[in-house]
């Protein structure tokens, strides 16, 4: 069972900084002591290793052949074993603690991102590709995790090994100590040189990775379209092209790594060779003892090899830092302020809605709504009719404040809509989307989605009956427990719409929006739903978007829209009494119906 994870109790926004190391440090909040312990563990392990070499020197120079008894030898032997155990234990502990930190930070970061993405605005989601979000929440978080688990700790290890061994050699022989770090500045310079280049190439690589994810994700979501249009070959080609680009960028990235390795190897090897030779000459001359030489030879390896690794670590760290930036880009994206706004009544709204000269444009683009003015009294039905793209969905999406109107005013119960808290508004408004989405959960869970209290089966059934879907659900083998989607039944378009209607009705909203909610339902079922809804719509202000006159004709107010404007408004009778779009649509639909009827009659005869 997954643990109950509380919402992150601090804001990761604190971790956003131009100074990436500072940001990563802040991201470690709550884990710093564990990380410190990991570093101390490393320090102890490093000291044990160096102590082993110093013990070796002591053993060779001061004990061996000096006639000590077996007790002394046994003690020294124990010392070696003890130090080895010490080193092993602390290396292990330190690795574990570092992993704990890294996993902890990554867990929190993933939770935070998921949480945050839920709260971003519609506008953000309109302009961001899903694949991009997926990639950043997984692959980039993974790179950040590796930063803590591997790179940061390895960096600490390198620095400690360097300092401890350098000081140890220094106490033995100063010239040797200086000699053994002669190439270090060069190594560091080479590392820094590669660091910059790798950063750039890694960033390009990750970008392409996101591109590839998007391609895959869209292809999978749109698999039906692809098959219907027989575009498999084109899609495969597109994917292969993106994949090829990723391969190319990956190669360029690896090239940088593979150039770095030999250059650092040559430097390190050269350094060791010179050190060994000069040390040997000193030992032969008697400047240093044999024990000192052996200890030196052991310790200098632990200066040079880690230094050589330093470059690799720094180069890999660049991946963590670039990924940190990519994650921060999501973190800094502003959340939709759900509880901002001064109006949050304790009870329900009455549902008096007045649009006054409202205009609206998506994200600074062209206006898609102009001069929209009308009034909806509490409990009335407003029907929207109009050609596709005329702005019906855009208009109703303003009510729950999914988007903000750009001009004019909308009032709800006499108060400006912009002053209402979004969360409150959305608790009052039920919306059946034009393209409803169901989760891969049971039908019951889908219907009770978003209802916070316990719901009885009776209530669920009543909602399903009103949406004319109850009997269909009962016909499934598992009834209301039937899984929707991959692991269960695949619902038809009309069935999905009706489950979505049931889901909205169960929430018992004061304002009901039905955006083409019965477009995929046959005329007979639509009639049944309409009847059930007529009862349910009582006392609620309802917005109905539909293309069939039969669905809209009983509304108290019918708005006919075209190109973002209301071109006609009134009741069915008023609109029928004047020439115009409404009457045209009515007559056309009536004619089609008639023809259909007579044709049916003809085949029946
Ligand atoms: N639009 C947009 N950005 C969005 C949604 C819509 O720019 N996120 C634009 C569309 O391109 C269209 C206009 O807004 O030109 C109106 O769209 P919409 O309100 O969705 O039209 P509807 O009347 O709902 O059309 P339909 O009957 O097809 O649902
Ligand atoms: Mg629409």
Coordinates of C-alpha atoms and ligand atoms in Angstrom, one line a residue:
X1 CA 0.0 0.0 0.0
X2 CA 1.3 3.4 -0.9
X3 CA 2.0 5.6 2.1
X4 CA -0.2 8.5 2.7
X5 CA 1.9 11.4 1.5
X6 CA 0.9 14.8 2.7
X7 CA 0.9 17.7 0.3
X8 CA 4.5 19.0 0.3
X9 CA 4.5 21.1 3.4
X10 CA 6.8 23.7 2.0
X11 CA 7.0 25.4 -1.3
X12 CA 9.6 24.1 -3.6
X13 CA 9.4 27.6 -5.2
X14 CA 12.1 28.4 -2.6
X15 CA 14.4 26.2 -4.4
X16 CA 14.2 28.2 -7.6
X17 CA 17.3 30.2 -8.0
X18 CA 19.6 31.6 -10.7
X19 CA 22.4 30.0 -8.7
X20 CA 21.7 26.4 -9.4
X21 CA 23.9 25.0 -6.6
X22 CA 22.1 27.2 -4.1
X23 CA 18.8 25.9 -5.5
X24 CA 19.8 22.3 -5.2
X25 CA 20.9 23.0 -1.7
X26 CA 17.5 24.4 -0.8
X27 CA 15.8 21.5 -2.4
X28 CA 17.5 19.3 0.2
X29 CA 15.5 20.9 3.0
X30 CA 14.8 18.2 5.6
X31 CA 17.5 15.9 4.3
X32 CA 20.6 18.0 5.0
X33 CA 21.6 16.2 8.3
X34 CA 21.3 12.9 6.6
X35 CA 23.5 14.2 3.8
X36 CA 25.9 15.6 6.3
X37 CA 26.1 12.2 8.0
X38 CA 26.8 10.7 4.6
X39 CA 29.6 13.1 4.1
X40 CA 31.0 12.3 7.5
X41 CA 30.8 8.6 6.7
X42 CA 32.9 9.3 3.6
X43 CA 35.4 11.2 5.6
X44 CA 35.8 8.3 8.1
X45 CA 36.2 5.9 5.2
X46 CA 38.8 8.1 3.6
X47 CA 40.8 8.5 6.8
X48 CA 40.7 4.7 7.3
X49 CA 42.2 4.2 3.9
X50 CA 45.0 6.6 4.5
X51 CA 45.6 5.2 8.0
X52 CA 46.1 1.8 6.3
X53 CA 49.0 3.2 4.3
X54 CA 50.5 4.9 7.3
X55 CA 50.3 1.7 9.2
X56 CA 52.0 -0.1 6.4
X57 CA 54.8 2.4 6.5
X58 CA 55.2 2.0 10.3
X59 CA 55.1 -1.8 9.9
X60 CA 57.8 -1.9 7.2
X61 CA 60.1 0.8 8.7
X62 CA 59.8 0.3 12.4
X63 CA 58.6 -3.2 13.1
X64 CA 59.7 -5.6 10.3
X65 CA 63.1 -7.2 11.1
X66 CA 63.4 -5.3 14.5
X67 CA 62.9 -8.5 16.5
X68 CA 59.4 -7.8 17.8
X69 CA 57.3 -10.7 19.2
X70 CA 54.3 -12.3 17.6
X71 CA 51.9 -10.3 19.8
X72 CA 53.0 -7.1 18.0
X73 CA 52.7 -8.7 14.6
X74 CA 49.2 -9.9 15.5
X75 CA 48.2 -6.5 16.7
X76 CA 49.3 -4.9 13.5
X77 CA 47.5 -7.6 11.6
X78 CA 44.3 -6.8 13.6
X79 CA 44.9 -3.1 12.8
X80 CA 44.8 -3.8 9.1
X81 CA 41.7 -5.9 9.3
X82 CA 40.0 -3.4 11.6
X83 CA 40.8 -0.5 9.2
X84 CA 39.5 -2.4 6.2
X85 CA 36.3 -3.2 8.1
X86 CA 35.9 0.4 9.1
X87 CA 36.4 1.7 5.6
X88 CA 34.0 -0.8 4.1
X89 CA 31.3 -0.1 6.7
X90 CA 31.5 3.6 6.4
X91 CA 31.5 3.5 2.6
X92 CA 28.4 1.4 2.7
X93 CA 26.7 3.7 5.3
X94 CA 27.5 6.8 3.4
X95 CA 26.2 5.4 0.1
X96 CA 23.0 4.4 1.8
X97 CA 22.4 7.8 3.4
X98 CA 23.2 9.6 0.2
X99 CA 20.7 7.3 -1.6
X100 CA 18.1 8.0 1.1
X101 CA 18.5 11.7 0.5
X102 CA 18.4 11.4 -3.3
X103 CA 15.3 9.2 -3.3
X104 CA 13.6 11.4 -0.7
X105 CA 14.3 14.6 -2.7
X106 CA 13.2 13.0 -5.9
X107 CA 10.0 11.6 -4.3
X108 CA 9.1 15.0 -3.0
X109 CA 10.0 16.7 -6.3
X110 CA 7.8 14.3 -8.3
X111 CA 4.9 14.7 -5.9
X112 CA 5.3 18.4 -6.0
X113 CA 5.4 18.6 -9.8
X114 CA 2.3 16.5 -10.1
X115 CA 0.6 18.6 -7.5
X116 CA 1.7 21.8 -9.2
X117 CA 0.7 20.7 -12.7
X118 CA -2.8 20.1 -11.4
X119 CA -3.0 23.7 -10.4
X120 CA -1.7 25.4 -13.5
X121 CA -4.0 27.5 -15.7
X122 CA -5.9 26.3 -18.7
X123 CA -3.8 28.7 -20.7
X124 CA -0.6 27.0 -19.7
X125 CA -2.0 23.6 -20.6
X126 CA -3.2 25.0 -23.9
X127 CA 0.3 26.0 -24.9
X128 CA 2.3 23.1 -23.3
X129 CA 2.8 19.7 -24.9
X130 CA 1.9 16.8 -22.7
X131 CA 5.0 15.0 -23.7
X132 CA 7.1 17.9 -22.5
X133 CA 5.5 17.7 -19.0
X134 CA 5.9 14.0 -18.9
X135 CA 9.6 14.1 -19.8
X136 CA 10.4 16.8 -17.3
X137 CA 8.5 15.0 -14.5
X138 CA 10.3 11.8 -15.1
X139 CA 13.6 12.0 -17.0
X140 CA 14.7 15.4 -15.6
X141 CA 13.7 14.5 -12.0
X142 CA 15.8 11.4 -12.5
X143 CA 18.8 13.4 -13.5
X144 CA 18.3 15.6 -10.4
X145 CA 18.1 12.4 -8.3
X146 CA 21.4 11.1 -9.7
X147 CA 22.9 14.4 -8.9
X148 CA 22.4 13.8 -5.2
X149 CA 22.8 10.0 -5.2
X150 CA 26.0 9.8 -7.3
X151 CA 27.6 13.1 -8.3
X152 CA 27.4 15.3 -5.2
X153 CA 28.5 12.5 -3.0
X154 CA 31.3 11.5 -5.3
X155 CA 32.4 15.1 -5.4
X156 CA 32.6 15.1 -1.6
X157 CA 34.6 11.8 -1.7
X158 CA 37.1 13.2 -4.2
X159 CA 37.7 16.4 -2.2
X160 CA 38.1 14.4 1.1
X161 CA 40.4 11.8 -0.4
X162 CA 42.4 14.6 -2.0
X163 CA 42.8 16.6 1.2
X164 CA 43.4 13.6 3.6
X165 CA 46.0 11.9 1.4
X166 CA 47.7 15.1 0.4
X167 CA 48.1 16.1 4.1
X168 CA 49.3 12.5 4.9
X169 CA 52.0 12.7 2.2
X170 CA 52.8 16.2 3.3
X171 CA 53.7 14.9 6.7
X172 CA 55.9 12.2 5.2
X173 CA 57.7 14.3 2.6
X174 CA 56.8 17.7 1.4
X175 CA 58.5 17.7 -2.1
X176 CA 56.7 14.5 -2.9
X177 CA 53.4 16.0 -1.8
X178 CA 53.8 19.0 -4.1
X179 CA 55.0 16.8 -6.9
X180 CA 51.9 14.5 -6.6
X181 CA 49.5 17.4 -7.3
X182 CA 51.4 19.1 -10.0
X183 CA 49.0 18.2 -12.8
X184 CA 45.8 18.8 -10.8
X185 CA 45.3 22.4 -12.0
X186 CA 45.6 21.2 -15.6
X187 CA 43.1 18.4 -14.9
X188 CA 40.7 20.9 -13.4
X189 CA 41.1 23.2 -16.4
X190 CA 40.4 20.4 -18.8
X191 CA 37.3 19.4 -16.8
X192 CA 35.9 22.9 -16.8
X193 CA 36.5 23.2 -20.5
X194 CA 34.4 20.0 -21.1
X195 CA 31.8 20.9 -18.5
X196 CA 30.6 23.9 -20.6
X197 CA 30.4 21.9 -23.8
X198 CA 28.7 18.9 -22.3
X199 CA 26.0 21.2 -20.6
X200 CA 25.0 22.6 -24.0
X201 CA 24.9 19.2 -25.7
X202 CA 23.0 17.6 -22.8
X203 CA 20.4 20.4 -22.9
X204 CA 19.9 19.8 -26.7
X205 CA 19.7 16.1 -26.0
X206 CA 17.0 16.5 -23.4
X207 CA 15.0 18.9 -25.6
X208 CA 15.0 16.3 -28.3
X209 CA 14.0 13.6 -25.8
X210 CA 11.0 15.7 -24.9
X211 CA 10.2 16.1 -28.6
X212 CA 10.3 12.3 -29.0
X213 CA 8.1 11.8 -26.0
X214 CA 5.5 14.2 -27.4
X215 CA 5.5 12.4 -30.7
X216 CA 5.0 9.1 -29.0
X217 CA 2.3 10.4 -26.7
X218 CA 0.3 12.1 -29.4
X219 CA 0.6 9.1 -31.6
X220 CA -0.8 6.8 -28.9
X221 CA -3.6 9.2 -28.0
X222 CA -4.5 9.6 -31.7
X223 CA -4.0 6.0 -32.7
X224 CA -7.5 5.8 -34.1
X225 CA -7.1 8.8 -36.4
X226 CA -3.8 7.4 -37.6
X227 CA -5.3 4.1 -38.5
X228 CA -8.5 5.6 -40.0
X229 CA -6.4 7.8 -42.3
X230 CA -3.9 5.0 -42.9
X231 CA -1.1 7.3 -41.9
X232 CA 1.0 4.6 -40.2
X233 CA 3.9 4.9 -42.6
X234 CA 4.0 8.7 -42.2
X235 CA 3.8 8.5 -38.4
X236 CA 6.5 5.8 -38.3
X237 CA 8.7 8.0 -40.5
X238 CA 8.1 11.0 -38.3
X239 CA 9.0 9.1 -35.2
X240 CA 12.1 7.6 -36.8
X241 CA 13.2 11.1 -37.8
X242 CA 12.8 12.4 -34.2
X243 CA 14.5 9.3 -32.9
X244 CA 17.4 9.7 -35.4
X245 CA 17.8 13.3 -34.2
X246 CA 17.9 12.1 -30.6
X247 CA 20.5 9.5 -31.6
X248 CA 22.6 12.2 -33.3
X249 CA 22.5 14.5 -30.3
X250 CA 23.3 11.5 -28.0
X251 CA 26.3 10.8 -30.2
X252 CA 27.5 14.4 -30.0
X253 CA 27.1 14.2 -26.2
X254 CA 29.0 10.9 -25.9
X255 CA 31.7 12.3 -28.2
X256 CA 32.4 15.0 -25.6
X257 CA 32.6 12.3 -22.9
X258 CA 34.9 10.1 -24.9
X259 CA 37.2 13.0 -25.8
X260 CA 37.5 13.8 -22.1
X261 CA 38.4 10.3 -21.0
X262 CA 41.7 9.8 -22.9
X263 CA 42.9 13.3 -22.2
X264 CA 42.4 13.0 -18.5
X265 CA 43.8 9.5 -18.5
X266 CA 47.0 10.6 -20.2
X267 CA 47.4 13.4 -17.7
X268 CA 46.8 11.2 -14.7
X269 CA 49.0 8.4 -16.0
X270 CA 51.8 10.8 -16.6
X271 CA 51.5 12.3 -13.2
X272 CA 51.7 8.9 -11.5
X273 CA 54.6 7.7 -13.6
X274 CA 56.7 10.8 -12.7
X275 CA 55.7 10.5 -9.0
X276 CA 56.6 6.8 -8.8
X277 CA 60.0 7.3 -10.6
X278 CA 61.0 10.3 -8.5
X279 CA 59.8 8.6 -5.3
X280 CA 61.8 5.5 -6.3
X281 CA 65.0 7.6 -6.9
X282 CA 64.5 9.2 -3.5
X283 CA 64.1 5.8 -1.8
X284 CA 67.3 4.5 -3.5
X285 CA 69.2 7.6 -2.5
X286 CA 67.9 7.1 1.1
X287 CA 66.0 10.5 1.2
X288 CA 63.0 8.5 2.1
X289 CA 62.5 5.0 3.6
X290 CA 61.1 2.0 1.8
X291 CA 58.0 2.1 4.0
X292 CA 57.5 5.8 3.2
X293 CA 57.8 5.0 -0.5
X294 CA 55.3 2.2 -0.4
X295 CA 52.8 4.3 1.6
X296 CA 53.3 7.2 -0.8
X297 CA 52.7 4.9 -3.8
X298 CA 49.5 3.7 -2.2
X299 CA 48.2 7.2 -1.3
X300 CA 49.1 9.0 -4.4
X301 CA 46.8 6.7 -6.3
X302 CA 44.0 8.0 -4.1
X303 CA 44.8 11.5 -5.1
X304 CA 45.2 11.1 -8.8
X305 CA 42.4 8.6 -9.7
X306 CA 39.7 10.6 -7.9
X307 CA 41.0 13.7 -9.6
X308 CA 40.7 12.1 -12.9
X309 CA 37.1 11.1 -11.9
X310 CA 36.5 14.7 -10.9
X311 CA 36.2 15.6 -14.6
X312 CA 33.7 12.9 -15.2
X313 CA 31.7 13.9 -12.2
X314 CA 31.7 17.6 -13.1
X315 CA 30.7 16.7 -16.6
X316 CA 27.8 14.5 -15.4
X317 CA 26.8 17.1 -12.9
X318 CA 26.1 19.4 -15.8
X319 CA 23.3 17.0 -16.6
X320 CA 21.8 17.4 -13.1
X321 CA 22.1 21.2 -13.3
X322 CA 20.5 21.5 -16.7
X323 CA 17.7 19.2 -15.6
X324 CA 17.3 21.3 -12.5
X325 CA 16.6 24.3 -14.7
X326 CA 14.1 22.4 -16.8
X327 CA 12.2 21.3 -13.7
X328 CA 12.3 24.9 -12.3
X329 CA 10.7 26.2 -15.4
X330 CA 7.6 24.2 -14.4
X331 CA 7.9 25.1 -10.7
X332 CA 8.0 28.9 -11.5
X333 CA 4.9 28.6 -13.7
X334 CA 2.2 30.4 -11.9
X335 CA -0.6 28.4 -10.3
X336 CA -4.2 29.2 -10.9
X337 CA -5.2 31.0 -7.7
X338 CA -8.1 28.9 -6.6
X339 CA -8.9 30.7 -3.4
X340 CA -8.1 34.2 -4.5
X341 CA -11.0 36.7 -4.6
X342 CA -13.0 38.3 -1.9
X343 CA -16.4 36.6 -2.6
X344 CA -17.0 33.2 -1.1
X345 CA -20.5 33.0 0.2
X346 CA -21.3 30.3 2.7
X347 CA -24.4 29.0 0.9
X348 CA -25.3 28.4 -2.7
X349 CA -25.6 31.0 -5.5
X350 CA -29.0 31.9 -6.8
X351 CA -27.8 31.8 -10.3
X352 CA -28.6 35.3 -11.7
X353 CA -26.1 35.8 -14.5
X354 CA -25.7 39.0 -16.5
X355 CA -23.3 39.4 -19.4
X356 CA -22.7 43.1 -20.2
X357 CA -20.8 43.8 -23.4
X358 CA -18.3 41.0 -22.7
X359 CA -15.4 40.4 -25.0
X360 CA -12.8 37.7 -24.8
X361 CA -9.5 36.7 -26.5
X362 CA -7.4 33.6 -25.9
X363 CA -4.0 34.5 -24.6
X364 CA -3.6 37.8 -26.2
X365 CA -4.8 36.6 -29.6
X366 CA -7.8 37.8 -31.7
X367 CA -11.0 38.3 -29.9
X368 CA -13.3 35.3 -30.2
X369 CA -16.2 36.9 -28.3
X370 CA -17.5 40.4 -28.9
X371 CA -20.3 42.5 -27.4
X372 CA -21.9 39.6 -25.6
X373 CA -24.9 40.9 -23.5
X374 CA -27.8 38.9 -22.1
X375 CA -29.4 38.1 -18.8
X376 CA -30.2 34.8 -17.2
X377 CA -32.6 34.9 -14.3
X378 CA -32.2 32.3 -11.5
X379 CA -33.4 28.9 -12.6
X380 CA -33.8 29.9 -16.3
X381 CA -32.5 28.0 -19.3
X382 CA -30.3 29.7 -21.8
X383 CA -29.7 27.9 -25.0
X384 CA -26.8 28.6 -27.3
X385 CA -27.0 27.8 -31.0
X386 CA -24.6 28.6 -33.7
X387 CA -22.2 27.3 -36.3
X388 CA -19.1 25.5 -35.2
X389 CA -16.3 27.8 -34.0
X390 CA -18.8 30.6 -33.3
X391 CA -17.6 30.8 -29.6
X392 CA -20.2 28.8 -27.7
X393 CA -17.7 26.8 -25.7
X394 CA -15.6 29.8 -25.1
X395 CA -18.6 31.7 -23.7
X396 CA -19.6 29.1 -21.2
X397 CA -15.9 28.5 -20.2
X398 CA -15.9 32.0 -18.8
X399 CA -18.4 31.1 -16.1
X400 CA -16.2 28.8 -14.0
X401 CA -13.3 31.2 -14.7
X402 CA -11.4 28.7 -16.7
X403 CA -10.4 31.8 -18.7
X404 CA -10.8 35.5 -17.8
X405 CA -12.9 37.7 -20.0
X406 CA -11.0 40.6 -21.4
X407 CA -13.6 43.2 -21.6
X408 CA -17.1 44.2 -20.3
X409 CA -18.5 42.6 -17.2
X410 CA -20.2 39.4 -16.0
X411 CA -22.1 39.4 -12.8
X412 CA -23.3 36.5 -10.8
X413 CA -26.0 37.4 -8.3
X414 CA -25.2 41.0 -8.8
X415 CA -21.5 40.7 -8.1
X416 CA -18.6 40.8 -10.5
X417 CA -17.5 37.3 -11.5
X418 CA -13.8 38.2 -11.2
X419 CA -14.3 38.7 -7.5
X420 CA -15.5 35.2 -6.8
X421 CA -13.1 32.6 -5.6
X422 CA -12.6 30.1 -8.4
X423 CA -12.9 27.1 -6.1
X424 CA -16.3 28.3 -4.9
X425 CA -17.5 29.1 -8.4
X426 CA -16.5 25.6 -9.6
X427 CA -18.3 24.0 -6.7
X428 CA -21.5 25.8 -7.8
X429 CA -21.2 25.1 -11.5
X430 CA -21.5 21.6 -13.1
X431 CA -20.2 21.2 -16.6
X432 CA -20.7 18.4 -19.0
X433 CA -17.8 19.0 -21.4
X434 CA -18.1 18.8 -25.1
X435 CA -15.6 15.9 -25.2
X436 CA -16.0 14.2 -21.8
X437 CA -13.1 12.4 -20.3
X438 CA -13.5 9.3 -18.2
X439 CA -10.8 7.8 -16.0
X440 CA -9.7 4.2 -16.2
X441 CA -11.5 3.5 -13.0
X442 CA -14.8 1.9 -12.2
X443 CA -18.0 3.4 -13.5
X444 CA -19.1 4.2 -10.0
X445 CA -15.9 6.0 -9.3
X446 CA -16.3 8.0 -12.5
X447 CA -19.8 9.0 -11.5
X448 CA -18.9 10.0 -7.9
X449 CA -15.8 11.8 -9.1
X450 CA -15.4 15.1 -7.3
X451 CA -18.2 14.5 -4.8
X452 CA -16.5 14.9 -1.4
X453 CA -19.2 13.3 0.8
X454 CA -20.2 9.7 1.0
X455 CA -22.8 8.9 -1.6
X456 CA -25.4 6.2 -1.3
X457 CA -26.0 3.7 -4.2
X458 CA -29.5 5.2 -4.5
X459 CA -28.2 8.6 -5.3
X460 CA -25.8 7.2 -7.9
X461 CA -28.6 5.2 -9.5
X462 CA -30.9 8.2 -9.6
X463 CA -28.2 10.3 -11.3
X464 CA -27.6 7.5 -13.8
X465 CA -31.3 7.1 -14.5
X466 CA -31.7 10.8 -15.2
X467 CA -28.8 10.4 -17.7
X468 CA -30.5 7.4 -19.2
X469 CA -27.5 5.2 -18.6
X470 CA -28.6 3.1 -15.5
X471 CA -29.9 0.2 -17.5
X472 CA -26.9 0.1 -19.8
X473 CA -24.6 0.0 -16.8
X474 CA -26.6 -2.9 -15.2
X475 CA -26.2 -4.8 -18.4
X476 CA -22.4 -4.9 -18.0
X477 CA -21.1 -8.0 -16.2
X478 CA -19.8 -6.1 -13.2
X479 CA -22.5 -3.4 -13.1
X480 CA -21.3 -0.2 -11.5
X481 CA -18.0 -1.8 -10.6
X482 CA -17.1 -2.3 -14.3
X483 CA -13.8 -0.8 -15.2
X484 CA -13.8 1.8 -17.9
X485 CA -11.0 1.8 -20.5
X486 CA -8.0 -0.5 -20.9
X487 CA -8.9 -3.1 -18.4
X488 CA -12.6 -3.1 -18.8
X489 CA -15.4 -2.1 -21.1
X490 CA -14.9 0.5 -23.8
X491 CA -17.8 2.9 -23.7
X492 CA -19.4 4.3 -26.9
X493 CA -19.3 8.1 -27.4
X494 CA -23.0 8.4 -26.3
X495 CA -22.5 6.2 -23.2
X496 CA -19.5 8.3 -22.2
X497 CA -21.5 11.5 -22.5
X498 CA -24.3 10.0 -20.4
X499 CA -21.9 8.9 -17.7
X500 CA -20.5 12.4 -17.7
X501 CA -24.0 13.8 -17.4
X502 CA -24.6 11.5 -14.4
X503 CA -21.3 12.6 -12.9
X504 CA -22.3 16.3 -13.2
X505 CA -25.9 15.8 -11.9
X506 CA -24.6 14.0 -8.8
X507 CA -22.7 17.1 -7.8
X508 CA -26.0 18.9 -7.6
X509 CA -24.7 22.2 -9.0
X510 CA -26.7 25.4 -9.0
X511 CA -25.6 26.3 -12.4
X512 CA -25.5 23.6 -15.1
X513 CA -23.6 23.8 -18.3
X514 CA -24.3 21.2 -21.0
X515 CA -21.9 21.7 -23.8
X516 CA -23.3 19.7 -26.7
X517 CA -23.8 17.0 -24.1
X518 CA -26.2 14.9 -26.2
X519 CA -24.5 15.3 -29.6
X520 CA -23.5 11.6 -29.7
X521 CA -26.8 10.3 -28.5
X522 CA -29.7 9.1 -30.8
X523 CA -32.8 11.2 -31.0
X524 CA -34.9 8.8 -28.9
X525 CA -32.3 8.6 -26.0
X526 CA -31.9 12.4 -26.2
X527 CA -35.6 12.7 -25.7
X528 CA -35.4 10.5 -22.6
X529 CA -32.5 12.5 -21.2
X530 CA -34.3 15.8 -22.0
X531 CA -37.3 14.7 -20.1
X532 CA -35.3 13.6 -17.1
X533 CA -33.3 16.8 -17.3
X534 CA -36.3 19.0 -17.5
X535 CA -37.2 17.8 -14.0
X536 CA -33.6 18.2 -12.8
X537 CA -33.0 21.6 -14.4
X538 CA -35.7 23.1 -12.3
X539 CA -34.3 25.7 -10.0
X540 CA -30.9 25.7 -11.7
X541 CA -29.7 28.2 -14.2
X542 CA -28.8 26.1 -17.1
X543 CA -26.8 26.7 -20.3
X544 CA -27.5 24.3 -23.1
X545 CA -25.4 24.2 -26.2
X546 CA -26.9 22.1 -28.9
X547 CA -27.4 21.8 -32.6
X548 CA -30.9 20.4 -32.6
X549 CA -33.8 22.8 -32.4
X550 CA -35.8 20.3 -30.3
X551 CA -33.2 20.5 -27.6
X552 CA -33.1 24.3 -27.4
X553 CA -36.7 25.3 -28.2
X554 CA -38.0 25.2 -24.6
X555 CA -35.3 27.5 -23.2
X556 CA -36.4 30.8 -21.8
X557 CA -33.7 32.5 -23.8
X558 CA -32.1 31.3 -27.0
X559 CA -28.9 33.0 -28.2
X560 CA -27.9 32.4 -31.8
X561 CA -24.2 33.0 -32.3
X562 CA -22.0 33.6 -35.2
X563 CA -18.4 34.6 -35.4
X564 CA -18.2 35.4 -31.7
X565 CA -21.3 37.6 -31.7
X566 CA -24.9 37.1 -30.7
X567 CA -26.9 37.7 -33.9
X568 CA -30.3 36.8 -32.6
X569 CA -31.8 36.3 -29.2
X570 CA -35.3 35.6 -27.7
X571 CA -37.7 32.7 -27.1
X572 CA -38.5 30.1 -29.6
X573 CA -41.8 31.9 -30.5
X574 CA -40.2 35.3 -30.8
X575 CA -37.4 34.0 -33.0
X576 CA -39.9 32.0 -35.2
X577 CA -41.8 35.2 -35.7
X578 CA -38.9 37.0 -37.4
X579 CA -36.9 36.1 -40.4
X580 CA -33.3 35.1 -39.7
X581 CA -30.9 32.4 -38.9
X582 CA -33.0 30.7 -36.3
X583 CA -36.0 30.2 -38.6
X584 CA -33.8 29.0 -41.4
X585 CA -32.2 26.4 -39.2
X586 CA -35.6 25.4 -37.9
X587 CA -37.1 25.0 -41.3
X588 CA -34.1 23.1 -42.6
X589 CA -34.2 20.6 -39.7
X590 CA -37.9 20.2 -40.0
X591 CA -37.6 19.5 -43.7
X592 CA -34.9 16.9 -43.1
X593 CA -37.1 15.3 -40.5
X594 CA -40.1 15.3 -42.9
X595 CA -38.1 13.7 -45.6
X596 CA -36.8 11.1 -43.3
X597 CA -40.3 10.3 -42.1
X598 CA -41.8 10.0 -45.6
X599 CA -38.8 7.8 -46.6
X600 CA -39.4 5.6 -43.6
X601 CA -43.1 5.5 -44.5
X602 CA -42.2 4.5 -48.1
X603 CA -40.0 1.6 -47.0
X604 CA -42.6 0.5 -44.5
X605 CA -45.4 0.4 -47.1
Ligands
LIG1 N1 -10.1 28.9 -29.7 C1 -8.8 29.2 -29.3 N2 -8.2 28.7 -28.2 C2 -8.9 27.7 -27.5 C3 -10.2 27.3 -27.9 C4 -10.8 27.9 -29.0 O1 -8.3 30.1 -29.9 N3 -8.2 27.1 -26.5 C5 -10.8 29.6 -30.8 C6 -11.2 28.6 -31.9 O2 -10.2 28.6 -32.9 C7 -12.5 29.3 -32.5 C8 -13.0 30.2 -31.4 O3 -12.0 30.2 -30.4 O4 -12.1 30.1 -33.6 C9 -14.3 29.7 -30.8 O5 -14.1 28.4 -30.4 P1 -15.3 27.6 -29.5 O6 -15.8 28.5 -28.5 O7 -14.7 26.3 -29.0 O8 -16.4 27.3 -30.6 P2 -17.8 26.6 -30.5 O9 -18.8 27.5 -30.8 O10 -17.8 25.9 -29.1 O11 -17.7 25.5 -31.6 P3 -18.2 24.0 -31.7 O12 -19.6 24.0 -32.0 O13 -17.4 23.4 -32.8 O14 -17.9 23.4 -30.4
LIG2 MG1 -17.8 24.0 -28.6

